[in-house]
Amino acid sequence: MLRTILAILPSAALAFGCAPPGLPPGARISRELVLGHDDNHGTASFKFPNLTYESIVRFELPKGKHRALRLRLMAETAGTIAIAFYENSVLECPGEEIRVITRDLSQDDISNGKDGRWVVEDLRDLPPLDGVVWVGLRKMGGEPSIWTSSVVSGQVYLRDRNPTSALGLLPVKRTPMVRLEVLP
């Protein structure tokens, strides 16, 4: 009996670790929302000019609370980035910071823009999201860059986080290859 339990334990632990919070091991996810504004064709890259510039993507969630699952992005070069999640402010711009995740992009994470290689960040420990969520990407070290598509989505901005800079949110015509996955 003890051998049977010990044999099953690793499989159960693996299943539990992969399931979204609140679901029992082995439970099926009936649906998820994958939000993105690109056309799945990386054609150029966005290189961060310095440590204070941030590329920001606006995601509008359907009505109700949603559990964050994953964020996917397509990296062109290695380096360290910060991925920041912001609430929506009353002025319809990034407001209070929800969480910042630092991610080291290694050579194994690099895509050629056409190979389907995505960097995946687990977001299951984020609080429930609703309304508009802003996702900001900025350089923390090295020379990271992210693939972009030629889609003009109207949901992508650039800003300088330097408090002495007068640069506010500037609309950007190219859309970063960034996807947000949530459970409704």
PDB file of N, CA and C in Angstrom, residues 38-142:
ATOM      1  N   ASP A  38      -1.583  41.225 -31.468  1.00  0.00           N
ATOM      2  CA  ASP A  38      -0.701  41.022 -32.626  1.00  0.00           C
ATOM      3  C   ASP A  38      -1.345  40.053 -33.613  1.00  0.00           C
ATOM      4  N   ASP A  39      -0.700  39.853 -34.757  1.00  0.00           N
ATOM      5  CA  ASP A  39      -1.213  38.939 -35.783  1.00  0.00           C
ATOM      6  C   ASP A  39      -0.408  37.640 -35.859  1.00  0.00           C
ATOM      7  N   ASN A  40       0.409  37.372 -34.840  1.00  0.00           N
ATOM      8  CA  ASN A  40       1.218  36.155 -34.750  1.00  0.00           C
ATOM      9  C   ASN A  40       2.357  36.115 -35.769  1.00  0.00           C
ATOM     10  N   HIS A  41       2.732  37.267 -36.303  1.00  0.00           N
ATOM     11  CA  HIS A  41       3.844  37.344 -37.257  1.00  0.00           C
ATOM     12  C   HIS A  41       4.843  38.386 -36.771  1.00  0.00           C
ATOM     13  N   GLY A  42       5.903  37.929 -36.127  1.00  0.00           N
ATOM     14  CA  GLY A  42       6.957  38.835 -35.679  1.00  0.00           C
ATOM     15  C   GLY A  42       7.751  39.336 -36.865  1.00  0.00           C
ATOM     16  N   THR A  43       7.748  40.646 -37.077  1.00  0.00           N
ATOM     17  CA  THR A  43       8.429  41.197 -38.248  1.00  0.00           C
ATOM     18  C   THR A  43       9.513  42.211 -37.904  1.00  0.00           C
ATOM     19  N   ALA A  44       9.521  42.719 -36.688  1.00  0.00           N
ATOM     20  CA  ALA A  44      10.558  43.668 -36.258  1.00  0.00           C
ATOM     21  C   ALA A  44      10.647  43.574 -34.742  1.00  0.00           C
ATOM     22  N   SER A  45      11.703  44.144 -34.199  1.00  0.00           N
ATOM     23  CA  SER A  45      11.860  44.036 -32.746  1.00  0.00           C
ATOM     24  C   SER A  45      11.744  45.399 -32.087  1.00  0.00           C
ATOM     25  N   PHE A  46      11.433  45.356 -30.797  1.00  0.00           N
ATOM     26  CA  PHE A  46      11.456  46.548 -29.969  1.00  0.00           C
ATOM     27  C   PHE A  46      12.644  46.425 -29.037  1.00  0.00           C
ATOM     28  N   LYS A  47      13.587  47.345 -29.175  1.00  0.00           N
ATOM     29  CA  LYS A  47      14.764  47.381 -28.307  1.00  0.00           C
ATOM     30  C   LYS A  47      14.568  48.513 -27.308  1.00  0.00           C
ATOM     31  N   PHE A  48      14.732  48.211 -26.038  1.00  0.00           N
ATOM     32  CA  PHE A  48      14.552  49.209 -24.989  1.00  0.00           C
ATOM     33  C   PHE A  48      15.724  50.196 -25.033  1.00  0.00           C
ATOM     34  N   PRO A  49      15.466  51.497 -25.205  1.00  0.00           N
ATOM     35  CA  PRO A  49      16.567  52.459 -25.327  1.00  0.00           C
ATOM     36  C   PRO A  49      17.346  52.661 -24.028  1.00  0.00           C
ATOM     37  N   ASN A  50      16.686  52.488 -22.886  1.00  0.00           N
ATOM     38  CA  ASN A  50      17.375  52.643 -21.593  1.00  0.00           C
ATOM     39  C   ASN A  50      16.566  51.933 -20.508  1.00  0.00           C
ATOM     40  N   LEU A  51      16.959  52.101 -19.262  1.00  0.00           N
ATOM     41  CA  LEU A  51      16.304  51.396 -18.157  1.00  0.00           C
ATOM     42  C   LEU A  51      14.968  52.009 -17.739  1.00  0.00           C
ATOM     43  N   THR A  52      14.639  53.203 -18.208  1.00  0.00           N
ATOM     44  CA  THR A  52      13.406  53.842 -17.759  1.00  0.00           C
ATOM     45  C   THR A  52      12.273  53.774 -18.786  1.00  0.00           C
ATOM     46  N   TYR A  53      12.575  53.463 -20.047  1.00  0.00           N
ATOM     47  CA  TYR A  53      11.524  53.364 -21.048  1.00  0.00           C
ATOM     48  C   TYR A  53      10.757  52.063 -20.867  1.00  0.00           C
ATOM     49  N   GLU A  54       9.437  52.148 -21.007  1.00  0.00           N
ATOM     50  CA  GLU A  54       8.564  50.998 -20.801  1.00  0.00           C
ATOM     51  C   GLU A  54       7.585  50.890 -21.968  1.00  0.00           C
ATOM     52  N   SER A  55       7.483  49.689 -22.518  1.00  0.00           N
ATOM     53  CA  SER A  55       6.475  49.390 -23.529  1.00  0.00           C
ATOM     54  C   SER A  55       5.252  48.880 -22.778  1.00  0.00           C
ATOM     55  N   ILE A  56       4.087  49.452 -23.044  1.00  0.00           N
ATOM     56  CA  ILE A  56       2.883  49.124 -22.291  1.00  0.00           C
ATOM     57  C   ILE A  56       1.780  48.663 -23.238  1.00  0.00           C
ATOM     58  N   VAL A  57       1.147  47.538 -22.882  1.00  0.00           N
ATOM     59  CA  VAL A  57       0.037  47.000 -23.656  1.00  0.00           C
ATOM     60  C   VAL A  57      -1.216  47.038 -22.782  1.00  0.00           C
ATOM     61  N   ARG A  58      -2.303  47.526 -23.343  1.00  0.00           N
ATOM     62  CA  ARG A  58      -3.583  47.635 -22.641  1.00  0.00           C
ATOM     63  C   ARG A  58      -4.460  46.442 -23.016  1.00  0.00           C
ATOM     64  N   PHE A  59      -4.967  45.737 -22.006  1.00  0.00           N
ATOM     65  CA  PHE A  59      -5.876  44.614 -22.221  1.00  0.00           C
ATOM     66  C   PHE A  59      -7.198  44.918 -21.529  1.00  0.00           C
ATOM     67  N   GLU A  60      -8.284  44.856 -22.288  1.00  0.00           N
ATOM     68  CA  GLU A  60      -9.611  45.058 -21.704  1.00  0.00           C
ATOM     69  C   GLU A  60     -10.279  43.698 -21.540  1.00  0.00           C
ATOM     70  N   LEU A  61     -10.523  43.321 -20.291  1.00  0.00           N
ATOM     71  CA  LEU A  61     -11.136  42.035 -19.979  1.00  0.00           C
ATOM     72  C   LEU A  61     -12.653  42.134 -20.087  1.00  0.00           C
ATOM     73  N   PRO A  62     -13.322  41.034 -20.437  1.00  0.00           N
ATOM     74  CA  PRO A  62     -14.788  41.044 -20.400  1.00  0.00           C
ATOM     75  C   PRO A  62     -15.274  41.303 -18.969  1.00  0.00           C
ATOM     76  N   LYS A  63     -16.532  41.633 -18.809  1.00  0.00           N
ATOM     77  CA  LYS A  63     -17.099  41.923 -17.486  1.00  0.00           C
ATOM     78  C   LYS A  63     -16.842  40.781 -16.511  1.00  0.00           C
ATOM     79  N   GLY A  64     -16.595  41.162 -15.269  1.00  0.00           N
ATOM     80  CA  GLY A  64     -16.408  40.180 -14.204  1.00  0.00           C
ATOM     81  C   GLY A  64     -14.950  40.007 -13.826  1.00  0.00           C
ATOM     82  N   LYS A  65     -14.743  39.246 -12.752  1.00  0.00           N
ATOM     83  CA  LYS A  65     -13.392  38.947 -12.258  1.00  0.00           C
ATOM     84  C   LYS A  65     -12.810  37.777 -13.046  1.00  0.00           C
ATOM     85  N   HIS A  66     -11.497  37.826 -13.249  1.00  0.00           N
ATOM     86  CA  HIS A  66     -10.799  36.779 -13.996  1.00  0.00           C
ATOM     87  C   HIS A  66      -9.526  36.393 -13.255  1.00  0.00           C
ATOM     88  N   ARG A  67      -9.200  35.107 -13.271  1.00  0.00           N
ATOM     89  CA  ARG A  67      -7.951  34.610 -12.689  1.00  0.00           C
ATOM     90  C   ARG A  67      -6.889  34.621 -13.776  1.00  0.00           C
ATOM     91  N   ALA A  68      -5.779  35.268 -13.506  1.00  0.00           N
ATOM     92  CA  ALA A  68      -4.670  35.274 -14.458  1.00  0.00           C
ATOM     93  C   ALA A  68      -4.019  33.897 -14.487  1.00  0.00           C
ATOM     94  N   LEU A  69      -3.698  33.418 -15.664  1.00  0.00           N
ATOM     95  CA  LEU A  69      -3.016  32.130 -15.821  1.00  0.00           C
ATOM     96  C   LEU A  69      -1.564  32.313 -16.241  1.00  0.00           C
ATOM     97  N   ARG A  70      -1.376  32.921 -17.425  1.00  0.00           N
ATOM     98  CA  ARG A  70      -0.035  33.039 -17.989  1.00  0.00           C
ATOM     99  C   ARG A  70       0.093  34.322 -18.792  1.00  0.00           C
ATOM    100  N   LEU A  71       1.326  34.753 -18.919  1.00  0.00           N
ATOM    101  CA  LEU A  71       1.674  35.800 -19.864  1.00  0.00           C
ATOM    102  C   LEU A  71       2.684  35.171 -20.810  1.00  0.00           C
ATOM    103  N   ARG A  72       2.499  35.371 -22.096  1.00  0.00           N
ATOM    104  CA  ARG A  72       3.435  34.877 -23.105  1.00  0.00           C
ATOM    105  C   ARG A  72       4.016  36.077 -23.837  1.00  0.00           C
ATOM    106  N   LEU A  73       5.302  35.999 -24.100  1.00  0.00           N
ATOM    107  CA  LEU A  73       5.938  37.029 -24.923  1.00  0.00           C
ATOM    108  C   LEU A  73       6.984  36.368 -25.797  1.00  0.00           C
ATOM    109  N   MET A  74       7.271  36.998 -26.915  1.00  0.00           N
ATOM    110  CA  MET A  74       8.235  36.460 -27.864  1.00  0.00           C
ATOM    111  C   MET A  74       9.489  37.331 -27.825  1.00  0.00           C
ATOM    112  N   ALA A  75      10.572  36.765 -27.301  1.00  0.00           N
ATOM    113  CA  ALA A  75      11.827  37.502 -27.120  1.00  0.00           C
ATOM    114  C   ALA A  75      12.730  37.349 -28.345  1.00  0.00           C
ATOM    115  N   GLU A  76      13.393  38.447 -28.714  1.00  0.00           N
ATOM    116  CA  GLU A  76      14.335  38.394 -29.835  1.00  0.00           C
ATOM    117  C   GLU A  76      15.767  38.265 -29.346  1.00  0.00           C
ATOM    118  N   THR A  77      16.107  38.917 -28.228  1.00  0.00           N
ATOM    119  CA  THR A  77      17.463  38.837 -27.695  1.00  0.00           C
ATOM    120  C   THR A  77      17.414  38.635 -26.181  1.00  0.00           C
ATOM    121  N   ALA A  78      18.530  38.147 -25.646  1.00  0.00           N
ATOM    122  CA  ALA A  78      18.624  37.842 -24.214  1.00  0.00           C
ATOM    123  C   ALA A  78      18.841  39.108 -23.390  1.00  0.00           C
ATOM    124  N   GLY A  79      18.530  39.010 -22.121  1.00  0.00           N
ATOM    125  CA  GLY A  79      18.694  40.109 -21.168  1.00  0.00           C
ATOM    126  C   GLY A  79      17.695  39.935 -20.042  1.00  0.00           C
ATOM    127  N   THR A  80      17.601  40.909 -19.180  1.00  0.00           N
ATOM    128  CA  THR A  80      16.666  40.848 -18.059  1.00  0.00           C
ATOM    129  C   THR A  80      15.596  41.905 -18.246  1.00  0.00           C
ATOM    130  N   ILE A  81      14.335  41.500 -18.089  1.00  0.00           N
ATOM    131  CA  ILE A  81      13.222  42.433 -18.212  1.00  0.00           C
ATOM    132  C   ILE A  81      12.375  42.415 -16.946  1.00  0.00           C
ATOM    133  N   ALA A  82      11.661  43.493 -16.736  1.00  0.00           N
ATOM    134  CA  ALA A  82      10.638  43.565 -15.699  1.00  0.00           C
ATOM    135  C   ALA A  82       9.294  43.550 -16.407  1.00  0.00           C
ATOM    136  N   ILE A  83       8.379  42.729 -15.892  1.00  0.00           N
ATOM    137  CA  ILE A  83       7.019  42.656 -16.409  1.00  0.00           C
ATOM    138  C   ILE A  83       6.130  43.215 -15.305  1.00  0.00           C
ATOM    139  N   ALA A  84       5.527  44.374 -15.548  1.00  0.00           N
ATOM    140  CA  ALA A  84       4.709  45.036 -14.530  1.00  0.00           C
ATOM    141  C   ALA A  84       3.239  44.982 -14.926  1.00  0.00           C
ATOM    142  N   PHE A  85       2.400  44.709 -13.940  1.00  0.00           N
ATOM    143  CA  PHE A  85       0.948  44.694 -14.125  1.00  0.00           C
ATOM    144  C   PHE A  85       0.371  45.885 -13.374  1.00  0.00           C
ATOM    145  N   TYR A  86      -0.474  46.673 -14.057  1.00  0.00           N
ATOM    146  CA  TYR A  86      -1.042  47.879 -13.475  1.00  0.00           C
ATOM    147  C   TYR A  86      -2.563  47.833 -13.542  1.00  0.00           C
ATOM    148  N   GLU A  87      -3.201  48.405 -12.532  1.00  0.00           N
ATOM    149  CA  GLU A  87      -4.632  48.661 -12.589  1.00  0.00           C
ATOM    150  C   GLU A  87      -4.867  49.812 -13.550  1.00  0.00           C
ATOM    151  N   ASN A  88      -6.126  50.008 -13.931  1.00  0.00           N
ATOM    152  CA  ASN A  88      -6.502  51.143 -14.759  1.00  0.00           C
ATOM    153  C   ASN A  88      -6.788  52.333 -13.845  1.00  0.00           C
ATOM    154  N   SER A  89      -6.310  53.503 -14.204  1.00  0.00           N
ATOM    155  CA  SER A  89      -6.573  54.697 -13.401  1.00  0.00           C
ATOM    156  C   SER A  89      -7.853  55.372 -13.899  1.00  0.00           C
ATOM    157  N   VAL A  90      -8.342  56.346 -13.159  1.00  0.00           N
ATOM    158  CA  VAL A  90      -9.530  57.087 -13.574  1.00  0.00           C
ATOM    159  C   VAL A  90      -9.265  57.888 -14.850  1.00  0.00           C
ATOM    160  N   LEU A  91      -7.997  58.114 -15.172  1.00  0.00           N
ATOM    161  CA  LEU A  91      -7.630  58.833 -16.392  1.00  0.00           C
ATOM    162  C   LEU A  91      -7.389  57.896 -17.570  1.00  0.00           C
ATOM    163  N   GLU A  92      -7.782  56.609 -17.426  1.00  0.00           N
ATOM    164  CA  GLU A  92      -7.596  55.599 -18.482  1.00  0.00           C
ATOM    165  C   GLU A  92      -6.137  55.455 -18.883  1.00  0.00           C
ATOM    166  N   CYS A  93      -5.275  55.314 -17.894  1.00  0.00           N
ATOM    167  CA  CYS A  93      -3.863  55.060 -18.117  1.00  0.00           C
ATOM    168  C   CYS A  93      -3.376  54.141 -17.000  1.00  0.00           C
ATOM    169  N   PRO A  94      -2.146  53.624 -17.081  1.00  0.00           N
ATOM    170  CA  PRO A  94      -1.665  52.747 -16.013  1.00  0.00           C
ATOM    171  C   PRO A  94      -1.750  53.439 -14.656  1.00  0.00           C
ATOM    172  N   GLY A  95      -2.346  52.754 -13.700  1.00  0.00           N
ATOM    173  CA  GLY A  95      -2.499  53.295 -12.354  1.00  0.00           C
ATOM    174  C   GLY A  95      -1.610  52.575 -11.359  1.00  0.00           C
ATOM    175  N   GLU A  96      -2.215  52.102 -10.274  1.00  0.00           N
ATOM    176  CA  GLU A  96      -1.471  51.417  -9.218  1.00  0.00           C
ATOM    177  C   GLU A  96      -0.848  50.126  -9.743  1.00  0.00           C
ATOM    178  N   GLU A  97       0.371  49.882  -9.311  1.00  0.00           N
ATOM    179  CA  GLU A  97       1.073  48.665  -9.687  1.00  0.00           C
ATOM    180  C   GLU A  97       0.468  47.481  -8.932  1.00  0.00           C
ATOM    181  N   ILE A  98       0.139  46.427  -9.655  1.00  0.00           N
ATOM    182  CA  ILE A  98      -0.390  45.203  -9.047  1.00  0.00           C
ATOM    183  C   ILE A  98       0.771  44.301  -8.638  1.00  0.00           C
ATOM    184  N   ARG A  99       1.713  44.097  -9.550  1.00  0.00           N
ATOM    185  CA  ARG A  99       2.861  43.235  -9.292  1.00  0.00           C
ATOM    186  C   ARG A  99       3.905  43.462 -10.363  1.00  0.00           C
ATOM    187  N   VAL A 100       5.163  43.244 -10.003  1.00  0.00           N
ATOM    188  CA  VAL A 100       6.272  43.286 -10.961  1.00  0.00           C
ATOM    189  C   VAL A 100       7.003  41.959 -10.873  1.00  0.00           C
ATOM    190  N   ILE A 101       7.258  41.374 -12.019  1.00  0.00           N
ATOM    191  CA  ILE A 101       7.991  40.109 -12.112  1.00  0.00           C
ATOM    192  C   ILE A 101       9.256  40.379 -12.911  1.00  0.00           C
ATOM    193  N   THR A 102      10.397  39.951 -12.394  1.00  0.00           N
ATOM    194  CA  THR A 102      11.655  40.086 -13.128  1.00  0.00           C
ATOM    195  C   THR A 102      11.936  38.763 -13.822  1.00  0.00           C
ATOM    196  N   ARG A 103      12.292  38.836 -15.098  1.00  0.00           N
ATOM    197  CA  ARG A 103      12.524  37.624 -15.880  1.00  0.00           C
ATOM    198  C   ARG A 103      13.846  37.733 -16.625  1.00  0.00           C
ATOM    199  N   ASP A 104      14.710  36.733 -16.437  1.00  0.00           N
ATOM    200  CA  ASP A 104      15.951  36.635 -17.196  1.00  0.00           C
ATOM    201  C   ASP A 104      15.656  35.876 -18.480  1.00  0.00           C
ATOM    202  N   LEU A 105      15.901  36.513 -19.606  1.00  0.00           N
ATOM    203  CA  LEU A 105      15.721  35.873 -20.908  1.00  0.00           C
ATOM    204  C   LEU A 105      17.064  35.293 -21.329  1.00  0.00           C
ATOM    205  N   SER A 106      17.119  33.973 -21.467  1.00  0.00           N
ATOM    206  CA  SER A 106      18.361  33.305 -21.849  1.00  0.00           C
ATOM    207  C   SER A 106      18.340  32.978 -23.341  1.00  0.00           C
ATOM    208  N   GLN A 107      19.423  32.423 -23.833  1.00  0.00           N
ATOM    209  CA  GLN A 107      19.498  32.020 -25.239  1.00  0.00           C
ATOM    210  C   GLN A 107      18.421  30.994 -25.578  1.00  0.00           C
ATOM    211  N   ASP A 108      18.029  30.164 -24.613  1.00  0.00           N
ATOM    212  CA  ASP A 108      16.975  29.165 -24.858  1.00  0.00           C
ATOM    213  C   ASP A 108      15.608  29.808 -25.058  1.00  0.00           C
ATOM    214  N   ASP A 109      15.431  31.043 -24.615  1.00  0.00           N
ATOM    215  CA  ASP A 109      14.149  31.739 -24.727  1.00  0.00           C
ATOM    216  C   ASP A 109      14.000  32.503 -26.041  1.00  0.00           C
ATOM    217  N   ILE A 110      15.073  32.636 -26.783  1.00  0.00           N
ATOM    218  CA  ILE A 110      15.100  33.490 -27.969  1.00  0.00           C
ATOM    219  C   ILE A 110      14.353  32.841 -29.138  1.00  0.00           C
ATOM    220  N   SER A 111      13.544  33.658 -29.812  1.00  0.00           N
ATOM    221  CA  SER A 111      12.762  33.229 -30.972  1.00  0.00           C
ATOM    222  C   SER A 111      13.270  33.954 -32.214  1.00  0.00           C
ATOM    223  N   ASN A 112      13.032  33.351 -33.376  1.00  0.00           N
ATOM    224  CA  ASN A 112      13.356  34.051 -34.620  1.00  0.00           C
ATOM    225  C   ASN A 112      12.140  34.805 -35.156  1.00  0.00           C
ATOM    226  N   GLY A 113      11.069  34.840 -34.372  1.00  0.00           N
ATOM    227  CA  GLY A 113       9.858  35.546 -34.758  1.00  0.00           C
ATOM    228  C   GLY A 113       8.874  34.704 -35.544  1.00  0.00           C
ATOM    229  N   LYS A 114       9.303  33.523 -35.969  1.00  0.00           N
ATOM    230  CA  LYS A 114       8.448  32.663 -36.782  1.00  0.00           C
ATOM    231  C   LYS A 114       8.394  31.222 -36.269  1.00  0.00           C
ATOM    232  N   ASP A 115       9.187  30.896 -35.251  1.00  0.00           N
ATOM    233  CA  ASP A 115       9.300  29.503 -34.797  1.00  0.00           C
ATOM    234  C   ASP A 115       8.288  29.108 -33.720  1.00  0.00           C
ATOM    235  N   GLY A 116       7.453  30.033 -33.257  1.00  0.00           N
ATOM    236  CA  GLY A 116       6.446  29.707 -32.253  1.00  0.00           C
ATOM    237  C   GLY A 116       6.999  29.571 -30.847  1.00  0.00           C
ATOM    238  N   ARG A 117       8.221  30.014 -30.614  1.00  0.00           N
ATOM    239  CA  ARG A 117       8.837  29.914 -29.281  1.00  0.00           C
ATOM    240  C   ARG A 117       8.411  31.118 -28.445  1.00  0.00           C
ATOM    241  N   TRP A 118       7.675  30.847 -27.372  1.00  0.00           N
ATOM    242  CA  TRP A 118       7.176  31.878 -26.479  1.00  0.00           C
ATOM    243  C   TRP A 118       7.788  31.709 -25.103  1.00  0.00           C
ATOM    244  N   VAL A 119       8.097  32.812 -24.469  1.00  0.00           N
ATOM    245  CA  VAL A 119       8.493  32.819 -23.062  1.00  0.00           C
ATOM    246  C   VAL A 119       7.180  32.837 -22.280  1.00  0.00           C
ATOM    247  N   VAL A 120       7.044  31.934 -21.301  1.00  0.00           N
ATOM    248  CA  VAL A 120       5.797  31.815 -20.554  1.00  0.00           C
ATOM    249  C   VAL A 120       6.048  32.137 -19.088  1.00  0.00           C
ATOM    250  N   GLU A 121       5.259  33.063 -18.559  1.00  0.00           N
ATOM    251  CA  GLU A 121       5.348  33.443 -17.153  1.00  0.00           C
ATOM    252  C   GLU A 121       4.053  33.033 -16.458  1.00  0.00           C
ATOM    253  N   ASP A 122       4.161  32.246 -15.392  1.00  0.00           N
ATOM    254  CA  ASP A 122       3.013  31.789 -14.618  1.00  0.00           C
ATOM    255  C   ASP A 122       2.481  32.945 -13.775  1.00  0.00           C
ATOM    256  N   LEU A 123       1.187  33.229 -13.897  1.00  0.00           N
ATOM    257  CA  LEU A 123       0.581  34.364 -13.194  1.00  0.00           C
ATOM    258  C   LEU A 123      -0.475  33.940 -12.175  1.00  0.00           C
ATOM    259  N   ARG A 124      -0.528  32.661 -11.833  1.00  0.00           N
ATOM    260  CA  ARG A 124      -1.611  32.186 -10.975  1.00  0.00           C
ATOM    261  C   ARG A 124      -1.607  32.804  -9.583  1.00  0.00           C
ATOM    262  N   ASP A 125      -0.509  33.439  -9.168  1.00  0.00           N
ATOM    263  CA  ASP A 125      -0.498  34.059  -7.838  1.00  0.00           C
ATOM    264  C   ASP A 125      -0.919  35.533  -7.878  1.00  0.00           C
ATOM    265  N   LEU A 126      -1.294  36.054  -9.056  1.00  0.00           N
ATOM    266  CA  LEU A 126      -1.815  37.414  -9.130  1.00  0.00           C
ATOM    267  C   LEU A 126      -3.227  37.447  -8.548  1.00  0.00           C
ATOM    268  N   PRO A 127      -3.625  38.573  -7.971  1.00  0.00           N
ATOM    269  CA  PRO A 127      -5.011  38.680  -7.497  1.00  0.00           C
ATOM    270  C   PRO A 127      -5.963  38.675  -8.692  1.00  0.00           C
ATOM    271  N   PRO A 128      -7.252  38.399  -8.472  1.00  0.00           N
ATOM    272  CA  PRO A 128      -8.211  38.433  -9.587  1.00  0.00           C
ATOM    273  C   PRO A 128      -8.178  39.779 -10.298  1.00  0.00           C
ATOM    274  N   LEU A 129      -8.331  39.726 -11.613  1.00  0.00           N
ATOM    275  CA  LEU A 129      -8.270  40.924 -12.455  1.00  0.00           C
ATOM    276  C   LEU A 129      -9.651  41.237 -12.995  1.00  0.00           C
ATOM    277  N   ASP A 130      -9.931  42.512 -13.185  1.00  0.00           N
ATOM    278  CA  ASP A 130     -11.169  42.901 -13.851  1.00  0.00           C
ATOM    279  C   ASP A 130     -10.971  44.230 -14.557  1.00  0.00           C
ATOM    280  N   GLY A 131     -11.865  44.507 -15.512  1.00  0.00           N
ATOM    281  CA  GLY A 131     -11.787  45.763 -16.253  1.00  0.00           C
ATOM    282  C   GLY A 131     -10.597  45.814 -17.180  1.00  0.00           C
ATOM    283  N   VAL A 132      -9.839  46.887 -17.073  1.00  0.00           N
ATOM    284  CA  VAL A 132      -8.666  47.085 -17.923  1.00  0.00           C
ATOM    285  C   VAL A 132      -7.399  46.787 -17.116  1.00  0.00           C
ATOM    286  N   VAL A 133      -6.508  46.017 -17.718  1.00  0.00           N
ATOM    287  CA  VAL A 133      -5.212  45.688 -17.111  1.00  0.00           C
ATOM    288  C   VAL A 133      -4.135  46.173 -18.077  1.00  0.00           C
ATOM    289  N   TRP A 134      -3.127  46.828 -17.532  1.00  0.00           N
ATOM    290  CA  TRP A 134      -1.996  47.307 -18.317  1.00  0.00           C
ATOM    291  C   TRP A 134      -0.794  46.427 -18.001  1.00  0.00           C
ATOM    292  N   VAL A 135      -0.073  45.996 -19.024  1.00  0.00           N
ATOM    293  CA  VAL A 135       1.136  45.192 -18.854  1.00  0.00           C
ATOM    294  C   VAL A 135       2.302  45.987 -19.429  1.00  0.00           C
ATOM    295  N   GLY A 136       3.279  46.281 -18.574  1.00  0.00           N
ATOM    296  CA  GLY A 136       4.449  47.036 -18.990  1.00  0.00           C
ATOM    297  C   GLY A 136       5.689  46.173 -19.019  1.00  0.00           C
ATOM    298  N   LEU A 137       6.521  46.363 -20.020  1.00  0.00           N
ATOM    299  CA  LEU A 137       7.790  45.650 -20.153  1.00  0.00           C
ATOM    300  C   LEU A 137       8.906  46.674 -20.205  1.00  0.00           C
ATOM    301  N   ARG A 138       9.948  46.446 -19.413  1.00  0.00           N
ATOM    302  CA  ARG A 138      11.098  47.350 -19.449  1.00  0.00           C
ATOM    303  C   ARG A 138      12.379  46.563 -19.208  1.00  0.00           C
ATOM    304  N   LYS A 139      13.464  47.130 -19.665  1.00  0.00           N
ATOM    305  CA  LYS A 139      14.787  46.514 -19.539  1.00  0.00           C
ATOM    306  C   LYS A 139      15.302  46.701 -18.121  1.00  0.00           C
ATOM    307  N   MET A 140      15.889  45.620 -17.586  1.00  0.00           N
ATOM    308  CA  MET A 140      16.532  45.679 -16.271  1.00  0.00           C
ATOM    309  C   MET A 140      18.036  45.432 -16.381  1.00  0.00           C
ATOM    310  N   GLY A 141      18.457  44.751 -17.442  1.00  0.00           N
ATOM    311  CA  GLY A 141      19.872  44.460 -17.634  1.00  0.00           C
ATOM    312  C   GLY A 141      20.105  43.806 -18.979  1.00  0.00           C
ATOM    313  N   GLY A 142      21.322  43.929 -19.489  1.00  0.00           N
ATOM    314  CA  GLY A 142      21.637  43.354 -20.790  1.00  0.00           C
ATOM    315  C   GLY A 142      20.999  44.167 -21.898  1.00  0.00           C
TER     316      GLY A 142
END
